[in-house]
Tab-separated table of C-alpha atoms in Angstrom:
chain	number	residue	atom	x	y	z
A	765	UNK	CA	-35.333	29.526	2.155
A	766	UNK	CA	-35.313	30.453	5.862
A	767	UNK	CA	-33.591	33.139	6.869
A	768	UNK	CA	-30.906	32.451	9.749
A	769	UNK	CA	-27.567	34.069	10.436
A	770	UNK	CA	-25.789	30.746	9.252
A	771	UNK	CA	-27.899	30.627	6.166
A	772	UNK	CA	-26.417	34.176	5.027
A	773	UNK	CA	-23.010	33.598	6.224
A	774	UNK	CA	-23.394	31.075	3.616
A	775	UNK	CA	-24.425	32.667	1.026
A	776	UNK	CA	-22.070	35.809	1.415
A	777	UNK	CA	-19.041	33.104	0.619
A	778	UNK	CA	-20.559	31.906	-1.854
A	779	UNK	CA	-21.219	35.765	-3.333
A	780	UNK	CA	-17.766	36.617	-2.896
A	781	UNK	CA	-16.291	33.177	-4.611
A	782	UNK	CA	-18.880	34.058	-7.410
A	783	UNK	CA	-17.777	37.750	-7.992
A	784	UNK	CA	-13.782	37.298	-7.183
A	785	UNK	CA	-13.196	36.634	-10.486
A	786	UNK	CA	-14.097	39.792	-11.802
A	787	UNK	CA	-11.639	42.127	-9.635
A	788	UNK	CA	-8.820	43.420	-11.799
A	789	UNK	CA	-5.278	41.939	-11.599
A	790	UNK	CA	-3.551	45.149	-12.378
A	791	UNK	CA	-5.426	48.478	-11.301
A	792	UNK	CA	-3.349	51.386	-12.201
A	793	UNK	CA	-5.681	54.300	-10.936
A	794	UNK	CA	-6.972	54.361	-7.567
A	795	UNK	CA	-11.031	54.351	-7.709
A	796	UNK	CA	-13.063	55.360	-5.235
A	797	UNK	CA	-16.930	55.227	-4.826
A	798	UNK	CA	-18.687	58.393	-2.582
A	799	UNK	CA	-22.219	57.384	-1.827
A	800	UNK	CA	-24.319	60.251	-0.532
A	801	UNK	CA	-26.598	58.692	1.607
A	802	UNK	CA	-30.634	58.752	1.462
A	803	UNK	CA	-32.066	60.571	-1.583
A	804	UNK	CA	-35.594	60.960	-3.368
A	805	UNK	CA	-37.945	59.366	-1.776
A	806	UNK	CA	-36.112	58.528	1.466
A	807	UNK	CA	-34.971	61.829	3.224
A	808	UNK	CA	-33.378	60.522	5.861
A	809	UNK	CA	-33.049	62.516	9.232
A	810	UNK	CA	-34.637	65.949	9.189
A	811	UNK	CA	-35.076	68.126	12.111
A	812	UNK	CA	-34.784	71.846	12.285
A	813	UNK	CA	-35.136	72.307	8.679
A	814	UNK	CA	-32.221	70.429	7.810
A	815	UNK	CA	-32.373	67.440	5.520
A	816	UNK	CA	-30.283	64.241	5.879
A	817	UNK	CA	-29.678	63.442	1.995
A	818	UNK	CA	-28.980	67.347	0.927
A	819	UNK	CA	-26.614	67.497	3.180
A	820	UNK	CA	-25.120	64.202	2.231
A	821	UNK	CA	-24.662	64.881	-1.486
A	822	UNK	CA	-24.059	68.248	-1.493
A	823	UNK	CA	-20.909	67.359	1.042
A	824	UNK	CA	-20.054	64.118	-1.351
A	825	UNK	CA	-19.781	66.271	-4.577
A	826	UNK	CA	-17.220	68.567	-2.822
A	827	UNK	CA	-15.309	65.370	-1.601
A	828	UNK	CA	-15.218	64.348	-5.195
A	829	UNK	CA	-13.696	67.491	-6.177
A	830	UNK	CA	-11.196	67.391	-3.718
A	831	UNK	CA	-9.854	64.278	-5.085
A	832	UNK	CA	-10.403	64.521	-8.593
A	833	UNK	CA	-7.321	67.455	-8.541
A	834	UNK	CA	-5.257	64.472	-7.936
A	835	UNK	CA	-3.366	62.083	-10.420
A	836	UNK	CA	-4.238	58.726	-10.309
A	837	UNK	CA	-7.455	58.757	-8.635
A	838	UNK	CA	-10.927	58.165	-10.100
A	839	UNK	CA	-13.965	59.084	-8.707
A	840	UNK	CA	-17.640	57.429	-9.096
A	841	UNK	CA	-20.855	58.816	-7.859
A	842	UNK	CA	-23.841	56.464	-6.429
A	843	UNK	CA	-26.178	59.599	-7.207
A	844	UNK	CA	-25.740	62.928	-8.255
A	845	UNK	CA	-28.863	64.660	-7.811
A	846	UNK	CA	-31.475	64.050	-5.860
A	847	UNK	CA	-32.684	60.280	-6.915
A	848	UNK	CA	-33.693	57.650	-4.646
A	849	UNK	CA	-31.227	54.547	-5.357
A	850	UNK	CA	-32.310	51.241	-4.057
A	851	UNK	CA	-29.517	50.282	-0.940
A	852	UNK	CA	-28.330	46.706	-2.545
A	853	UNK	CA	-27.760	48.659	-5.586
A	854	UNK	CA	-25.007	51.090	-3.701
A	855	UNK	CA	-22.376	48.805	-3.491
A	856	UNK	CA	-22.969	47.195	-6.872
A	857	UNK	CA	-21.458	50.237	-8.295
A	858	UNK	CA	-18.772	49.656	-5.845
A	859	UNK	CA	-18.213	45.876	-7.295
A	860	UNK	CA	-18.782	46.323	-10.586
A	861	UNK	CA	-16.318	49.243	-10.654
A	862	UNK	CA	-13.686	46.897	-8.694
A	863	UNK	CA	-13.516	49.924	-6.488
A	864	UNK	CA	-10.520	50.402	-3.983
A	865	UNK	CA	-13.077	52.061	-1.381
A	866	UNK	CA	-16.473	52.533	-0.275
A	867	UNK	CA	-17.225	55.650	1.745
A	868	UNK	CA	-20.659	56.236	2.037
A	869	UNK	CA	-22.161	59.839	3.804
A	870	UNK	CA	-24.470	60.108	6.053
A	871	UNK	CA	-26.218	62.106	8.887
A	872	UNK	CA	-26.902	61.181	12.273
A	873	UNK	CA	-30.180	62.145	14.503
A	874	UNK	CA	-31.860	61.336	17.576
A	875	UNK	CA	-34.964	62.038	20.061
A	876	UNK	CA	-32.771	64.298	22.430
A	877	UNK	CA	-31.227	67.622	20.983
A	878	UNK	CA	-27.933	67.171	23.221
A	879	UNK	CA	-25.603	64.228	21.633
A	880	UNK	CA	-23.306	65.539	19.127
A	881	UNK	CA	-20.136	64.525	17.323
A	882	UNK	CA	-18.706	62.949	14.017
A	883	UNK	CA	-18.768	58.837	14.162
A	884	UNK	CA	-17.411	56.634	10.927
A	885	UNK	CA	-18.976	53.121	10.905
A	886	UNK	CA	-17.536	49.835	9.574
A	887	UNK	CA	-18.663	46.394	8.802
A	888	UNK	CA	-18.814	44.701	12.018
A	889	UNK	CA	-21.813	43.744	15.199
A	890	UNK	CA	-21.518	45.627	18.186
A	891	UNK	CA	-24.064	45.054	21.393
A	892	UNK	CA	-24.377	48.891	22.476
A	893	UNK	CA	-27.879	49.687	22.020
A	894	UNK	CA	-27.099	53.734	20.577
A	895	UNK	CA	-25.277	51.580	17.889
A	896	UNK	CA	-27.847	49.234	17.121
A	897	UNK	CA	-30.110	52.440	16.611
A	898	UNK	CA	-27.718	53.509	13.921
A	899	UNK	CA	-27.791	49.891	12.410
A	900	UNK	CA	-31.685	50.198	12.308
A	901	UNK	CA	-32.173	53.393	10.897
A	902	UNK	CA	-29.370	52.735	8.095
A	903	UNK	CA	-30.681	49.710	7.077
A	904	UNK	CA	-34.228	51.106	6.902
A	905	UNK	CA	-34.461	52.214	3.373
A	906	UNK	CA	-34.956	48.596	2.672
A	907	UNK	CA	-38.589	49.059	3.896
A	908	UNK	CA	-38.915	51.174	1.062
A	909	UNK	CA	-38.339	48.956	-1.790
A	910	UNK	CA	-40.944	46.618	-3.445
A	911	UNK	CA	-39.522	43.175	-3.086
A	912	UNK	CA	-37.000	43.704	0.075
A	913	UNK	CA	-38.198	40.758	1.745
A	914	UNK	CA	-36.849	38.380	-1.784
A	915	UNK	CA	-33.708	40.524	-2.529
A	916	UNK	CA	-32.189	40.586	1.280
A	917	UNK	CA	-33.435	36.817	1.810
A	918	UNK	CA	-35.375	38.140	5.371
A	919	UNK	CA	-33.266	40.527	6.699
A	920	UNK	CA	-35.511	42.505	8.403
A	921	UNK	CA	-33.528	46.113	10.054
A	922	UNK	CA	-35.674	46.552	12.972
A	923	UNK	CA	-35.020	43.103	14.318
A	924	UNK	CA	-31.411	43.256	16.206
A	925	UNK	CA	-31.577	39.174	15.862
A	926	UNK	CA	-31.004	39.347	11.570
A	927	UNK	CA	-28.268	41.726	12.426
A	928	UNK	CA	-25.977	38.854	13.182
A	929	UNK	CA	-26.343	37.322	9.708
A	930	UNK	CA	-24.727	40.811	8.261
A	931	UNK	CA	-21.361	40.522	9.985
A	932	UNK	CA	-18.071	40.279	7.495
A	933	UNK	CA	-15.618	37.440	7.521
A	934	UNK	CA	-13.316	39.543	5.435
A	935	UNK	CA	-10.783	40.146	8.199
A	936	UNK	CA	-8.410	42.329	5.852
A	937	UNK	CA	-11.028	44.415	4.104
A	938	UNK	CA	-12.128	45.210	8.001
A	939	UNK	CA	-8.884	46.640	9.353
A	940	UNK	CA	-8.539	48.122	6.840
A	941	UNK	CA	-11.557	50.284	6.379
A	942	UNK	CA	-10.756	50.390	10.504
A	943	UNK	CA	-7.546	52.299	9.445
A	944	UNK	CA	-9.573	54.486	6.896
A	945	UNK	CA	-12.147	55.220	9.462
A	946	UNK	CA	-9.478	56.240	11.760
A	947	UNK	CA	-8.123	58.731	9.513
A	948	UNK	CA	-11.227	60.451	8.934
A	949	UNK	CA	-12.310	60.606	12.758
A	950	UNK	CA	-8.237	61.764	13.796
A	951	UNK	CA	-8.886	64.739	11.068
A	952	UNK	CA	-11.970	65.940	12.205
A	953	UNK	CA	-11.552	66.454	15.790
A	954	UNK	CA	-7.565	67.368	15.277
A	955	UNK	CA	-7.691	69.600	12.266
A	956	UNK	CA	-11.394	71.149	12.563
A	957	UNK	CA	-12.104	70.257	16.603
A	958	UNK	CA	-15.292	68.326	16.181
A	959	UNK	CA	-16.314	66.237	19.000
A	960	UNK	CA	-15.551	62.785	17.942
A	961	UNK	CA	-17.590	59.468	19.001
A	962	UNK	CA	-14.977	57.107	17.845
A	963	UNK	CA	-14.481	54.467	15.190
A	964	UNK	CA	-17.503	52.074	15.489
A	965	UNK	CA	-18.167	48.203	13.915
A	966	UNK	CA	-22.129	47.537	13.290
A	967	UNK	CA	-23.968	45.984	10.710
A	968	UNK	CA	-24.995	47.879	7.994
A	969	UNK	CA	-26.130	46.326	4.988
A	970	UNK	CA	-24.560	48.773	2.909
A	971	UNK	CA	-21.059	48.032	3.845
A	972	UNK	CA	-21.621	44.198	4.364
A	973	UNK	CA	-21.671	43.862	0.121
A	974	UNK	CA	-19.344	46.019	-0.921
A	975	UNK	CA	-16.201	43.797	-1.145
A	976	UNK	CA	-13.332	46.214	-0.329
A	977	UNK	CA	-12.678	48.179	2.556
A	978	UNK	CA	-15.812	50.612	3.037
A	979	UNK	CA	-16.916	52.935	5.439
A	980	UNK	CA	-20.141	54.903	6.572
A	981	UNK	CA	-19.650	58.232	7.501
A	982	UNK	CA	-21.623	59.981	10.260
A	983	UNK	CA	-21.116	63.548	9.534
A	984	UNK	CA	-22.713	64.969	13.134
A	985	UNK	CA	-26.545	65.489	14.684
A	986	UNK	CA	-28.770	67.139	12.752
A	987	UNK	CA	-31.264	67.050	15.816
A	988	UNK	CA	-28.479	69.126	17.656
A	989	UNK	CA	-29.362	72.858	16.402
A	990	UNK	CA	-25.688	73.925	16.148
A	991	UNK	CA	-24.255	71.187	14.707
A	992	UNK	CA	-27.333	70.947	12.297
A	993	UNK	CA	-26.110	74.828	11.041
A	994	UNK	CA	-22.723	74.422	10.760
A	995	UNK	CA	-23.371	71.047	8.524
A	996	UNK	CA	-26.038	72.783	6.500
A	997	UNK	CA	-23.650	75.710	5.848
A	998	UNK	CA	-21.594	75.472	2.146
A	999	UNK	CA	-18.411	76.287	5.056
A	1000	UNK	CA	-19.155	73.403	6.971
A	1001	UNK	CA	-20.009	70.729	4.147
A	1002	UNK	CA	-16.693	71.969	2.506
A	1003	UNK	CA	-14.474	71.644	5.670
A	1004	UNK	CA	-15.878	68.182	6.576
A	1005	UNK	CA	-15.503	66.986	2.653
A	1006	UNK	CA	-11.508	68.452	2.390
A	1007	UNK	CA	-11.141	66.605	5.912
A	1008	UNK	CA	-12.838	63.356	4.227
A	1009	UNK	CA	-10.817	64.019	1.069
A	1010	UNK	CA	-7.525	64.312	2.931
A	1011	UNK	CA	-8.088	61.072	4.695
A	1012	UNK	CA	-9.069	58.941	1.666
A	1013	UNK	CA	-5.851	60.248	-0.135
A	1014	UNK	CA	-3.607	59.617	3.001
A	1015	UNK	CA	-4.599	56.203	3.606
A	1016	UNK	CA	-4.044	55.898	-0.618
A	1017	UNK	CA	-0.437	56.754	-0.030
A	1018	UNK	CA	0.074	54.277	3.391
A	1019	UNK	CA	-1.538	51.540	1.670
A	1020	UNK	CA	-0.426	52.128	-2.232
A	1021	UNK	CA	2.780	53.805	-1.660
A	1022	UNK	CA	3.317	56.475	-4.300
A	1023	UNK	CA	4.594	55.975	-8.085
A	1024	UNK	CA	6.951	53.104	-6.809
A	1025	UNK	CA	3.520	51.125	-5.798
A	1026	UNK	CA	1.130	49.257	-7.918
A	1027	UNK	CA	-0.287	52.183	-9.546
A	1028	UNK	CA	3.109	53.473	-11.405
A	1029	UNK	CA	2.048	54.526	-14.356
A	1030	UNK	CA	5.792	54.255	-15.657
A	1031	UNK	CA	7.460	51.266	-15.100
A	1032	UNK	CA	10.834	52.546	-16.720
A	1033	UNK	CA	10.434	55.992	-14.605
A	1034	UNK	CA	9.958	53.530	-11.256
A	1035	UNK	CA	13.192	51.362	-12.311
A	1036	UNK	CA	14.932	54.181	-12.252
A	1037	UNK	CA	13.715	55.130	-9.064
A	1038	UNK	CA	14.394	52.121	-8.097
A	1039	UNK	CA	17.876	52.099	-9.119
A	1040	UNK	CA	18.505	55.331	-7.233
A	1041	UNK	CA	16.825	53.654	-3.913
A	1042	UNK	CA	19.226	50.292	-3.769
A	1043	UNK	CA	18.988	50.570	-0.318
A	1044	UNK	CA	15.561	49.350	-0.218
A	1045	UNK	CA	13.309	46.386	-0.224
A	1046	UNK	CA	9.928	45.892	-2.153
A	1047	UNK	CA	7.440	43.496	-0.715
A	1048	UNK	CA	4.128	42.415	-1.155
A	1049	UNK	CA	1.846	43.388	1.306
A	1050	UNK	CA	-1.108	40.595	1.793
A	1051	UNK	CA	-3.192	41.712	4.501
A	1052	UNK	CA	-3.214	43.063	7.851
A	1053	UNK	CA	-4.811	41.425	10.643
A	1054	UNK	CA	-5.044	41.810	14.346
A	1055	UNK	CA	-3.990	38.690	15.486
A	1056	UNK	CA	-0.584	36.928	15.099
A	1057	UNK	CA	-0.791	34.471	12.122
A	1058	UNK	CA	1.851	31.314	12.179
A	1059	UNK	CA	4.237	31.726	9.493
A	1060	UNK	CA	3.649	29.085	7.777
A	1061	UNK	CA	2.415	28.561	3.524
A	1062	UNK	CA	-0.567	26.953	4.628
A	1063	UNK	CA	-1.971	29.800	6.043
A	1064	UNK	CA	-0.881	32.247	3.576
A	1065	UNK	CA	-2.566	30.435	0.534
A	1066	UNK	CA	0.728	28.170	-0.176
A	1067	UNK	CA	2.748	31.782	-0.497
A	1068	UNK	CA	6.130	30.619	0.903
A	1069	UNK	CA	9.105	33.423	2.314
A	1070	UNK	CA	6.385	35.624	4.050
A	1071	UNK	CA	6.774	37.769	7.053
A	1072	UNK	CA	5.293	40.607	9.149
A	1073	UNK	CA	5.797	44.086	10.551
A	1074	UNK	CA	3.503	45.121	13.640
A	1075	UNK	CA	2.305	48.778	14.092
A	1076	UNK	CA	-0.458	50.403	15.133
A	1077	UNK	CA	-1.689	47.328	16.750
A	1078	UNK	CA	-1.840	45.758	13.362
A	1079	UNK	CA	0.413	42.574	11.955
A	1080	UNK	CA	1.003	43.432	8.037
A	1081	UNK	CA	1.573	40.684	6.566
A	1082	UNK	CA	4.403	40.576	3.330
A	1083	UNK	CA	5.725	38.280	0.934
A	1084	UNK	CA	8.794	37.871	-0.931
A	1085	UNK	CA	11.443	40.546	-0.465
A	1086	UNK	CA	13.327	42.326	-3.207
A	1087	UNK	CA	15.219	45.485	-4.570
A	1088	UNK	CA	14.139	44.922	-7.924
A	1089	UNK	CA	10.843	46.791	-8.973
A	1090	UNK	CA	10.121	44.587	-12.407
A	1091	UNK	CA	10.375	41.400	-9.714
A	1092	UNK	CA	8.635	42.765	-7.551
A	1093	UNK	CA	5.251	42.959	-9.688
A	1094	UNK	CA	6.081	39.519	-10.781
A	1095	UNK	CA	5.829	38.896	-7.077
A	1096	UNK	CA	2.636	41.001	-6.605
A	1097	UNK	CA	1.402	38.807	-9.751
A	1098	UNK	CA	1.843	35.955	-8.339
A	1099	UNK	CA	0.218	37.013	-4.585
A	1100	UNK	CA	-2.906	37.770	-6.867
A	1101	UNK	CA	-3.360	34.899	-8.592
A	1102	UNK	CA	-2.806	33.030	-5.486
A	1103	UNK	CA	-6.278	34.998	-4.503
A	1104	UNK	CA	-4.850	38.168	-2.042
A	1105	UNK	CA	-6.630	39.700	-5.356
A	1106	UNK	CA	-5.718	43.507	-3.404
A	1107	UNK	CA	-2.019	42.607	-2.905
A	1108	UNK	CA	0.004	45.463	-3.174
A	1109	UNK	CA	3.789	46.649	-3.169
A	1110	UNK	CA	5.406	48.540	-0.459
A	1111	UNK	CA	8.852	49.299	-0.311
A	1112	UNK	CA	10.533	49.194	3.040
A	1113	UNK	CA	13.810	49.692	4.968
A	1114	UNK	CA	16.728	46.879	4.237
């Protein structure tokens, strides 16, 4: 088949209709996939002696030890050691783990020795050219593997034209890894002062199949000689991975809510809890979106009684409305099988 950026849109729909049957209804520990970019065979960026995929897993092993001290989180590797591991494969782990998030490491790199700066990327097409370089060299590994040209249908990374064909429909998975990505960018330049190049959308292959929010992580420049040192350094990597860490488990407790959420472990500890909090509501959040979307069951899968909050320039989007906990996951339940398969409960102010 001919490749063309309506042939792929395509066939992503159909992927996701395929696979959307195999998320879990009821996930009661918070899973999270660290990919450590490059690896083996493909080194990624090196200049000054540093190299792109040590880096990258040595800084993703302390992330995962960060968050493995908490309760309710699991953590799962795409590589350990130093392996090269084809890029479709990546977010298959992701998938087949029904993984809550995707954050995949990297290191950034370019002709001049002067840029600098953290940058988190997520699924999206952008038309600034520096961007488009980071889209190409991401998506370059492909080169690498045997049959690339049968297993990503003629996608080819180092023509901008097939980037089109990578860009995500999934409007809640992308504000949401937006609101990840935010996280991680706000705690690197306010808690360790690292010059920050923003929150960016491009198409990465990488983050196009992995069907949750996800997020690819630029830690800095290698090319820049500084920057390159403090990254190599065991001080650096574990700074930037507590910063990482920190993020992932803040944007766990915004979007999950704590044991009253969908991960209590106890439901007879959380109606007690709930008891105690009468003075709250529990709804379901369904997605968040930034634009205003008419109230109306049609457009909310047949879901009737739902309504919306707007912050941070974001409409969140809830059904139902109740101070009981036990009817509440009946609720949650029911926005699940309805197909908002990452519905979630959030309790809010009466």
């Amino acid at each position: 088949m001919k490749f063309n950026s309506r042939n792929f849109f395509f066939i992503t729909i159909l992927m996701l209709s395929g696979f959307s049957s195999v998320f879990s209804q009821n996930n009661k520990v918070f899973t999270i996939i660290l990919d450590a970019g490059h690896g083996g065979k493909d080194p990624g960026n090196s200049y000054h002696g540093f190299v792109e995929k040590k880096i990258a897993l040595k800084t993703v092993l302390k992330i995962g030890d960060f968050l493995e001290k908490e309760k309710g989180i699991k953590v799962i590797y795409t590589r350990t050691s130093d392996v090269f591991v084809e890029l479709a494969d990546r977010p298959k782990v992701a998938n087949n783990a029904k993984a809550d998030l995707f954050v995949s490491v990297h290191c950034n790199s370019v002709k001049n020795e002067g840029p600098h700066g953290t940058e988190t990327f997520v699924m999206g097409l952008s038309r600034y050219d520096m961007n488009l370089e980071v889209a190409k060299n991401e998506n370059s590994v492909i080169l690498l593997e045997k049959d690339y040209k049968t297993k990503y249908q003629g996608f080819d990374p180092k023509k901008p034209e097939t980037l089109i064909g990578l860009t995500m429909v999934q409007e809640e998975n992308l504000n949401n890894s937006i609101s990840l990505a935010s996280g991680i960018q706000n705690n690197f330049t306010k808690k360790l002062k690292r010059n920050s190049r923003g929150v960016k959308q491009q198409p990465l292959w990488v983050l196009d199949a992995a069907y949750m929010p996800s997020v690819l992580i630029e830690l800095g420049f290698l090319s820049n000689k500084t920057e390159g040192e403090f990254l190599n350094s065991e001080e650096g990597q574990t700074k930037m991975a507590k910063q990482i860490a920190d993020a992932i488990l803040n944007y766990k407790r915004q979007n999950y809510g704590t044991a009253e959420s969908a991960y209590t472990a106890n439901d007879k500890t959380a109606d007690k809890k709930d008891a105690d909090l009468s003075a709250d509501l529990y709804k379901i959040q369904l997605l968040a979106s930034s634009r205003k979307i008419k109230l109306e069951p049609g457009n909310f899968k047949g879901l009737k009684n739902v309504s919306y909050e707007f912050s941070n320039k974001l409409y969140k989007y809830m059904f139902g409305a109740t101070s009981d906990f036990a009817e509440a996951k009946k609720k949650q339940l029911e926005a699940r099988n309805a197909g908002y398969l990452k519905a979630f409960i959030v309790r809010v102010k009466k």
